[in-house]
C-alpha positions as a LaTeX table, in Angstrom:
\begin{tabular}{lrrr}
\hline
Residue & $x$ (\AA) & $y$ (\AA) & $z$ (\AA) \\
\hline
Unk1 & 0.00 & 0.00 & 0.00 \\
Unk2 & 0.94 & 3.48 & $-0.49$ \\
Unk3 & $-0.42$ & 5.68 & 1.28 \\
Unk4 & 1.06 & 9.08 & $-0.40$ \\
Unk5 & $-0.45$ & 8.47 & $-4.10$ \\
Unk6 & $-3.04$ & 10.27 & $-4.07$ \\
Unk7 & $-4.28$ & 13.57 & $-5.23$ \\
Unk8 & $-6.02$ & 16.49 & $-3.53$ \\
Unk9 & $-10.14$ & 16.35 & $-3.60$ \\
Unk10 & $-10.09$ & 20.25 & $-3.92$ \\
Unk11 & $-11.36$ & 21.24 & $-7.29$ \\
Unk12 & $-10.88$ & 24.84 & $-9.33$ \\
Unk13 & $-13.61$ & 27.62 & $-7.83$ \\
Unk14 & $-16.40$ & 27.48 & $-10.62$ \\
Unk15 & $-15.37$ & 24.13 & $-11.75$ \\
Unk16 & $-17.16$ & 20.39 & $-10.73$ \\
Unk17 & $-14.55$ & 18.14 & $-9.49$ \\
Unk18 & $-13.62$ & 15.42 & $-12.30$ \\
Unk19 & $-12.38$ & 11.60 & $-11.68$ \\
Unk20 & $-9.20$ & 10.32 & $-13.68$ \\
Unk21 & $-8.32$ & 6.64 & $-13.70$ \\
Unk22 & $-4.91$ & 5.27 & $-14.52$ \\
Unk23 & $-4.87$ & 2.75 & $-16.76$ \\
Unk24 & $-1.36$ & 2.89 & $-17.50$ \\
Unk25 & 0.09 & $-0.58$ & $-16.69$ \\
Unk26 & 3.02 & 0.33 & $-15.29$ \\
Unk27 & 1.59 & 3.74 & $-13.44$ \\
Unk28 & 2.49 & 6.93 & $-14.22$ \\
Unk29 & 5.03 & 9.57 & $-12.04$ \\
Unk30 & 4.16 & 12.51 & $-10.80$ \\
Unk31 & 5.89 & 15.80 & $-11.92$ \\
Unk32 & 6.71 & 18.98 & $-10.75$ \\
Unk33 & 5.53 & 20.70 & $-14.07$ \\
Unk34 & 3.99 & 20.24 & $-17.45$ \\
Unk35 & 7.12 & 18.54 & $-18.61$ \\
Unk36 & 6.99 & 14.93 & $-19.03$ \\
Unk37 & 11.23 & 15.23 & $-18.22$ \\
Unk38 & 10.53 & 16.78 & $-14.54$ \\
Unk39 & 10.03 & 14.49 & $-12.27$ \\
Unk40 & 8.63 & 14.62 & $-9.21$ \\
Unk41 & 10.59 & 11.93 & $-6.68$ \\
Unk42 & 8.91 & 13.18 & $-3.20$ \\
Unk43 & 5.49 & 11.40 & $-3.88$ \\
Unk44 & 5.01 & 8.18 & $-5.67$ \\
Unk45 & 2.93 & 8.20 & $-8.88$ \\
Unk46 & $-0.58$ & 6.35 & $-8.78$ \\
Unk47 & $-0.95$ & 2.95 & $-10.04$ \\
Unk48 & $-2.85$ & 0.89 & $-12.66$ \\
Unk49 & $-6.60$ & 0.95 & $-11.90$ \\
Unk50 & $-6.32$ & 4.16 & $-8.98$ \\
Unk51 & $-8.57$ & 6.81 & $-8.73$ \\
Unk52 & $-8.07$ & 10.23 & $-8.28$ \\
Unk53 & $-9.82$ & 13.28 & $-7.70$ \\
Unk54 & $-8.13$ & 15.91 & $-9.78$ \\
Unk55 & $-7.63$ & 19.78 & $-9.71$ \\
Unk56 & $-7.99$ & 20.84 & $-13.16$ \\
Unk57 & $-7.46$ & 20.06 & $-16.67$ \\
Unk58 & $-5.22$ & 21.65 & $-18.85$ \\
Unk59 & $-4.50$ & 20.28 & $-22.15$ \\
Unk60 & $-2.94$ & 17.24 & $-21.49$ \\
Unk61 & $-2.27$ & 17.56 & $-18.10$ \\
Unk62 & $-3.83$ & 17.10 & $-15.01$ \\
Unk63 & $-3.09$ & 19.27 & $-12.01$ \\
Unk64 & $-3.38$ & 17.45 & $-8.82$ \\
Unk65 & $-1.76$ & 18.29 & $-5.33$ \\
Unk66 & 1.08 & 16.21 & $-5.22$ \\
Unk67 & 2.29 & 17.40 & $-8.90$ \\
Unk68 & 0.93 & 17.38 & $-12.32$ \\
Unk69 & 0.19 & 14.03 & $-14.43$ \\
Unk70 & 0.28 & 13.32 & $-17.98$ \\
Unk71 & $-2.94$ & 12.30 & $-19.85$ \\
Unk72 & $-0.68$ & 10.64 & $-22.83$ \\
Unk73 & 2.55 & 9.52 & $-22.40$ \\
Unk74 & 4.50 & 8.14 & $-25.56$ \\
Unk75 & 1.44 & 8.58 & $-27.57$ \\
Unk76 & $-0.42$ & 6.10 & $-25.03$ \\
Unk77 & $-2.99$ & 7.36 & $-22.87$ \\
Unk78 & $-2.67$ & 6.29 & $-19.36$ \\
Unk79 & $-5.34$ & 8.20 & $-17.46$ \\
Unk80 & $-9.38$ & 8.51 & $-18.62$ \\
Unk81 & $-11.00$ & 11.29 & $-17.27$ \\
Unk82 & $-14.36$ & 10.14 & $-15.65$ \\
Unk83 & $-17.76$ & 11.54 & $-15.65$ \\
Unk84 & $-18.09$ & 15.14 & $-13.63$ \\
Unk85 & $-21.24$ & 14.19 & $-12.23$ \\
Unk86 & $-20.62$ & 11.49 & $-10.93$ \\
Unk87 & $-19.33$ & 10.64 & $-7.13$ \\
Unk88 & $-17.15$ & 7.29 & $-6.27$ \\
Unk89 & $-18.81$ & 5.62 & $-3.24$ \\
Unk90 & $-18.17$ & 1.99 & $-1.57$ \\
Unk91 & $-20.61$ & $-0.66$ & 0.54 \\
Unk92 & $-19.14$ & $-2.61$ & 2.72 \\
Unk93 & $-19.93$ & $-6.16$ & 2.15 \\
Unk94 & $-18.56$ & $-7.88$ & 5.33 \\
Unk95 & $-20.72$ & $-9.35$ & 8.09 \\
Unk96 & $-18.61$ & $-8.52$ & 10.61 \\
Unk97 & $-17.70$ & $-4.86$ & 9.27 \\
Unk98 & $-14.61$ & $-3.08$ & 8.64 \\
Unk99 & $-12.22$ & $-0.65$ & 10.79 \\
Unk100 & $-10.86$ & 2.49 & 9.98 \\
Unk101 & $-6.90$ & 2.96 & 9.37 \\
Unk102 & $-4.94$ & 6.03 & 10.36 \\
Unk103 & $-2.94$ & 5.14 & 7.17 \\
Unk104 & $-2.63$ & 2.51 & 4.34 \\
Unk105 & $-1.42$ & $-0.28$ & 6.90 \\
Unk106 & $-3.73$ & $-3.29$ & 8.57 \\
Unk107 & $-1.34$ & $-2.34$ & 11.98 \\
Unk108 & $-2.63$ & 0.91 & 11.76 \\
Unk109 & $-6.06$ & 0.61 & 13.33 \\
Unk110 & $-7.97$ & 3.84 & 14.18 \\
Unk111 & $-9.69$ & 2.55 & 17.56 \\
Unk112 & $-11.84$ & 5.65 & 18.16 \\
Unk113 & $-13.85$ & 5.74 & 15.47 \\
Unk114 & $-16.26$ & 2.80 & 14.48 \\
Unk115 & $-16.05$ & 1.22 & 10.99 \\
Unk116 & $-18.66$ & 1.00 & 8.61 \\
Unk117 & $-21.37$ & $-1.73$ & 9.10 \\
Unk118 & $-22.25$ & $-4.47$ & 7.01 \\
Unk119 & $-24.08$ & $-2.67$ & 3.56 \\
Unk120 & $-23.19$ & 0.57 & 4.81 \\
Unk121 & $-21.82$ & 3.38 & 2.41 \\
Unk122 & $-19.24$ & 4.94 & 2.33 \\
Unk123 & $-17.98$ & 8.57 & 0.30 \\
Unk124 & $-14.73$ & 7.53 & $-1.27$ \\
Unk125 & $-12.16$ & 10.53 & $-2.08$ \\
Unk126 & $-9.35$ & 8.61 & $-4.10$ \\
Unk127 & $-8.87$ & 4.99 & $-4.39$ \\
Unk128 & $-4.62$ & 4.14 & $-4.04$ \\
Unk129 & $-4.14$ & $-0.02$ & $-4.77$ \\
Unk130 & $-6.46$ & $-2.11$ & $-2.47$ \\
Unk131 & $-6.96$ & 0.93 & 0.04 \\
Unk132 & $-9.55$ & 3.84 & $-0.19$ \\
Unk133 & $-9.28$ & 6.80 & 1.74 \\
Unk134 & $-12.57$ & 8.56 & 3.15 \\
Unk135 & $-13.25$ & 11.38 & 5.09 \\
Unk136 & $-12.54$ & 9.13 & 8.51 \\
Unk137 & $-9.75$ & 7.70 & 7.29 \\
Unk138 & $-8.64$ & 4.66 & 5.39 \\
Unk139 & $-10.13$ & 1.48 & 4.31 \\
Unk140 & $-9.12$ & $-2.23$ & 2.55 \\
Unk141 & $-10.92$ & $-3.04$ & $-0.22$ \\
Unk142 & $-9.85$ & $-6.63$ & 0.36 \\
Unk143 & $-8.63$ & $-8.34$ & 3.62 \\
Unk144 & $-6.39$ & $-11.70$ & 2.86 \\
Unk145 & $-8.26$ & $-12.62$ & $-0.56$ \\
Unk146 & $-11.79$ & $-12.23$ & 0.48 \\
Unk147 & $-13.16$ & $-8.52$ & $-0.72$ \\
Unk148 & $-14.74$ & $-6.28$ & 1.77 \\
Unk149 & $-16.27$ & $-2.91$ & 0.00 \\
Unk150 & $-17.44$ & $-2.69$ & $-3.69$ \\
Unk151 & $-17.23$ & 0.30 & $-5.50$ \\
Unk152 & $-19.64$ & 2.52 & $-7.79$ \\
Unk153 & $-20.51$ & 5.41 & $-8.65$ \\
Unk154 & $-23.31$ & 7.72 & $-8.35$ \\
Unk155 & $-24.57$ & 11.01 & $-9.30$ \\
Unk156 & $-23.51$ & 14.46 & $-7.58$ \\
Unk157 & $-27.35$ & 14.83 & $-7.30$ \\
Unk158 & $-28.47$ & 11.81 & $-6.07$ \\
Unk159 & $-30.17$ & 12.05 & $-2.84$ \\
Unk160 & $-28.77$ & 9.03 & $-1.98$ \\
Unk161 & $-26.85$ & 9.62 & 1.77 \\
Unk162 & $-23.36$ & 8.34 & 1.90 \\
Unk163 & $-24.13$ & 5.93 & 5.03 \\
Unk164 & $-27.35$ & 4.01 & 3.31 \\
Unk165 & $-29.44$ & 1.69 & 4.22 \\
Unk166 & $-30.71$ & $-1.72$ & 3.24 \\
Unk167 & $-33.89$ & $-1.64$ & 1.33 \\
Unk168 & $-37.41$ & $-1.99$ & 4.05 \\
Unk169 & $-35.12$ & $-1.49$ & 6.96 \\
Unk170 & $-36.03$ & 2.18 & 7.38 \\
Unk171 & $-35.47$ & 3.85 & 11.56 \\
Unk172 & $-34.95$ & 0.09 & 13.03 \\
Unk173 & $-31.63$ & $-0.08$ & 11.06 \\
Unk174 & $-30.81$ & 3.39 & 11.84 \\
Unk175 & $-30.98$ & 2.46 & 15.82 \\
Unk176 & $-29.55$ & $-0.93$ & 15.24 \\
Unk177 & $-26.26$ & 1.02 & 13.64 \\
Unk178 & $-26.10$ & 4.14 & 16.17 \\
Unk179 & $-26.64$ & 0.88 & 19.30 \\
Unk180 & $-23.29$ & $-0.75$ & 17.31 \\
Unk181 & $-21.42$ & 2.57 & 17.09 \\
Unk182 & $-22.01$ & 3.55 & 20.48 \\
Unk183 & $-21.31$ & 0.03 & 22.16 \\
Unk184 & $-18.02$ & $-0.02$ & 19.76 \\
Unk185 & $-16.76$ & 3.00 & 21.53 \\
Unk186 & $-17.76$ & 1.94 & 25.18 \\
Unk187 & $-15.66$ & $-1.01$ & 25.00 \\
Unk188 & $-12.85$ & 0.75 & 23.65 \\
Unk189 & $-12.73$ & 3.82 & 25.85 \\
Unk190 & $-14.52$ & 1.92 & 29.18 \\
Unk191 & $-13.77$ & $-2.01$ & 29.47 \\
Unk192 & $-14.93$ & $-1.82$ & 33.09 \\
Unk193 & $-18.17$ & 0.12 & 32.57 \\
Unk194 & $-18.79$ & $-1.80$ & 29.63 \\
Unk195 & $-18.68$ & $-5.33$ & 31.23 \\
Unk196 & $-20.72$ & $-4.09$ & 33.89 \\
Unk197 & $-23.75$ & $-2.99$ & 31.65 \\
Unk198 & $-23.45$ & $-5.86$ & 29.65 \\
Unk199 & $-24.17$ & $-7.99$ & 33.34 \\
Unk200 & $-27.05$ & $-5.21$ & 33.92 \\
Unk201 & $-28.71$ & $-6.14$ & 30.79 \\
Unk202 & $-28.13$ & $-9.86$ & 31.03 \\
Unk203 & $-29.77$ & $-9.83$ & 34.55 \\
Unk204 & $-32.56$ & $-7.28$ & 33.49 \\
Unk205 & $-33.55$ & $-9.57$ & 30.26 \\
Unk206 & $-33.36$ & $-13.15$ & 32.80 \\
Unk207 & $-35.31$ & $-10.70$ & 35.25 \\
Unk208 & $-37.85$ & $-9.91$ & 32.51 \\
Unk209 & $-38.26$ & $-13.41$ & 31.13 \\
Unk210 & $-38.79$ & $-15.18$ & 34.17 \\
Unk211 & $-41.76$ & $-12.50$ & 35.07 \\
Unk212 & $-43.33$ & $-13.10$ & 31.72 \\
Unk213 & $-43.34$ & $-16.33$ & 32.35 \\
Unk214 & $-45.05$ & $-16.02$ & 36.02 \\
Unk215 & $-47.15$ & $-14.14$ & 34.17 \\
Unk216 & $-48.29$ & $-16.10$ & 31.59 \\
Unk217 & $-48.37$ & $-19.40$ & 33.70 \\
Unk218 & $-50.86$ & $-17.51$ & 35.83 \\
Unk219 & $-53.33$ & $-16.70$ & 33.34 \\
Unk220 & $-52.95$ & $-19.50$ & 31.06 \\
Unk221 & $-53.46$ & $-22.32$ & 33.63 \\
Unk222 & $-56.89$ & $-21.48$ & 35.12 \\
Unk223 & $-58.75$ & $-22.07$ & 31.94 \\
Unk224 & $-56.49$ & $-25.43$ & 30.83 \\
Unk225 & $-55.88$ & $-27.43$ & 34.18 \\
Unk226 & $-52.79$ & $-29.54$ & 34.16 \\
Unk227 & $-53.76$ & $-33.02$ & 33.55 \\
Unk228 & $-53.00$ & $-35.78$ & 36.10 \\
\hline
\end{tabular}
């Protein structure tokens, strides 16, 4: 991973911010200028398949923050300039969720913030190998071989909400993600006071149950006697 490929997400005043894809095989180097012969060493160019958000076009260049980029190189094009109106997003597709990264690195585990949720959405701002980096931080596309997020893309206009929804689930998914988010940090920030809720609710729910069941023995019984 590489965590320093990536463009800026700011965009010309007046202008809608545009999408360029590499699809140079062998990536393409950054450089200090229009000039295909100055190279810019501090920052390593993207690679095949990356996405980046770009700052303007000019002619055959695209200005990004890290340096400028080529749109043809030896009479090859090796970037394709995406649709304007359009906005990269990615669900997550793993039961168990995913965690944010500080950086480009599976050690690097952001711990205060909670991951998205199974077929939750995410806004992606530039897509660097099998990471994406979002406005919380970063995120695998794939963890060991098994894929985690899929990408697509949307419209600029679309009233779609970056952190969607499955289809029918409506407020109860809502509270079922803010309970998850909420617990996530407790047991990060509070072990103790965590464990001891947990044994609150536990009792309260055996508590509840066994009342019910009082309950229900009480009024079922009088109208169907045991039998001997």
């Amino acid at each position: 991973p590489r965590p320093k490929d990536a463009c800026s997400s700011s965009t010309v005043e007046g202008e809608m911010a545009r999408w360029a894809r590499c699809i140079g095989h062998q990536g393409v180097a950054f450089r200090r200028s229009p000039n295909l012969a100055d190279r810019q060493v501090a920052f390593a160019g993207p690679g095949w398949n990356d996405f980046l958000r770009v700052e303007a076009v000019e002619g055959e260049w695209l200005r990004c923050k890290h340096g400028w980029l080529p749109l043809v190189v030896s009479g090859q094009r090796v970037f394709e300039l995406l649709d304007p109106s359009q906005v990269l997003r990615a669900k997550c597709i793993s039961p168990q969720g995913v965690a944010y990264r500080h950086s480009a690195n599976f050690a690097d585990r952001n711990r205060d913030i909670a991951g998205p949720m199974f077929q939750e959405i995410v806004a992606v701002q530039e897509r660097i190998g099998d990471w994406i980096h979002c406005e919380k931080g970063w995120l695998p596309l794939c963890i060991g071989e098994q894929p985690v997020f899929e990408l697509f893309a949307t419209l600029t206009n679309s009233e779609e909400a970056p952190h969607d929804s499955p289809e029918g689930s409506g407020w109860i998914w809502f509270s079922v993600c803010t309970f998850g988010r909420w617990s996530y940090m407790l047991v990060n920030r509070c072990p103790t006071l965590a464990v001891c809720l947990a044994s609150i609710t536990c009792t309260s729910v055996w508590v509840t149950l066994q009342l019910t069941r009082t309950l229900a023995r009480g009024w079922w019984f009088p109208w169907f006697p045991l039998r001997r």
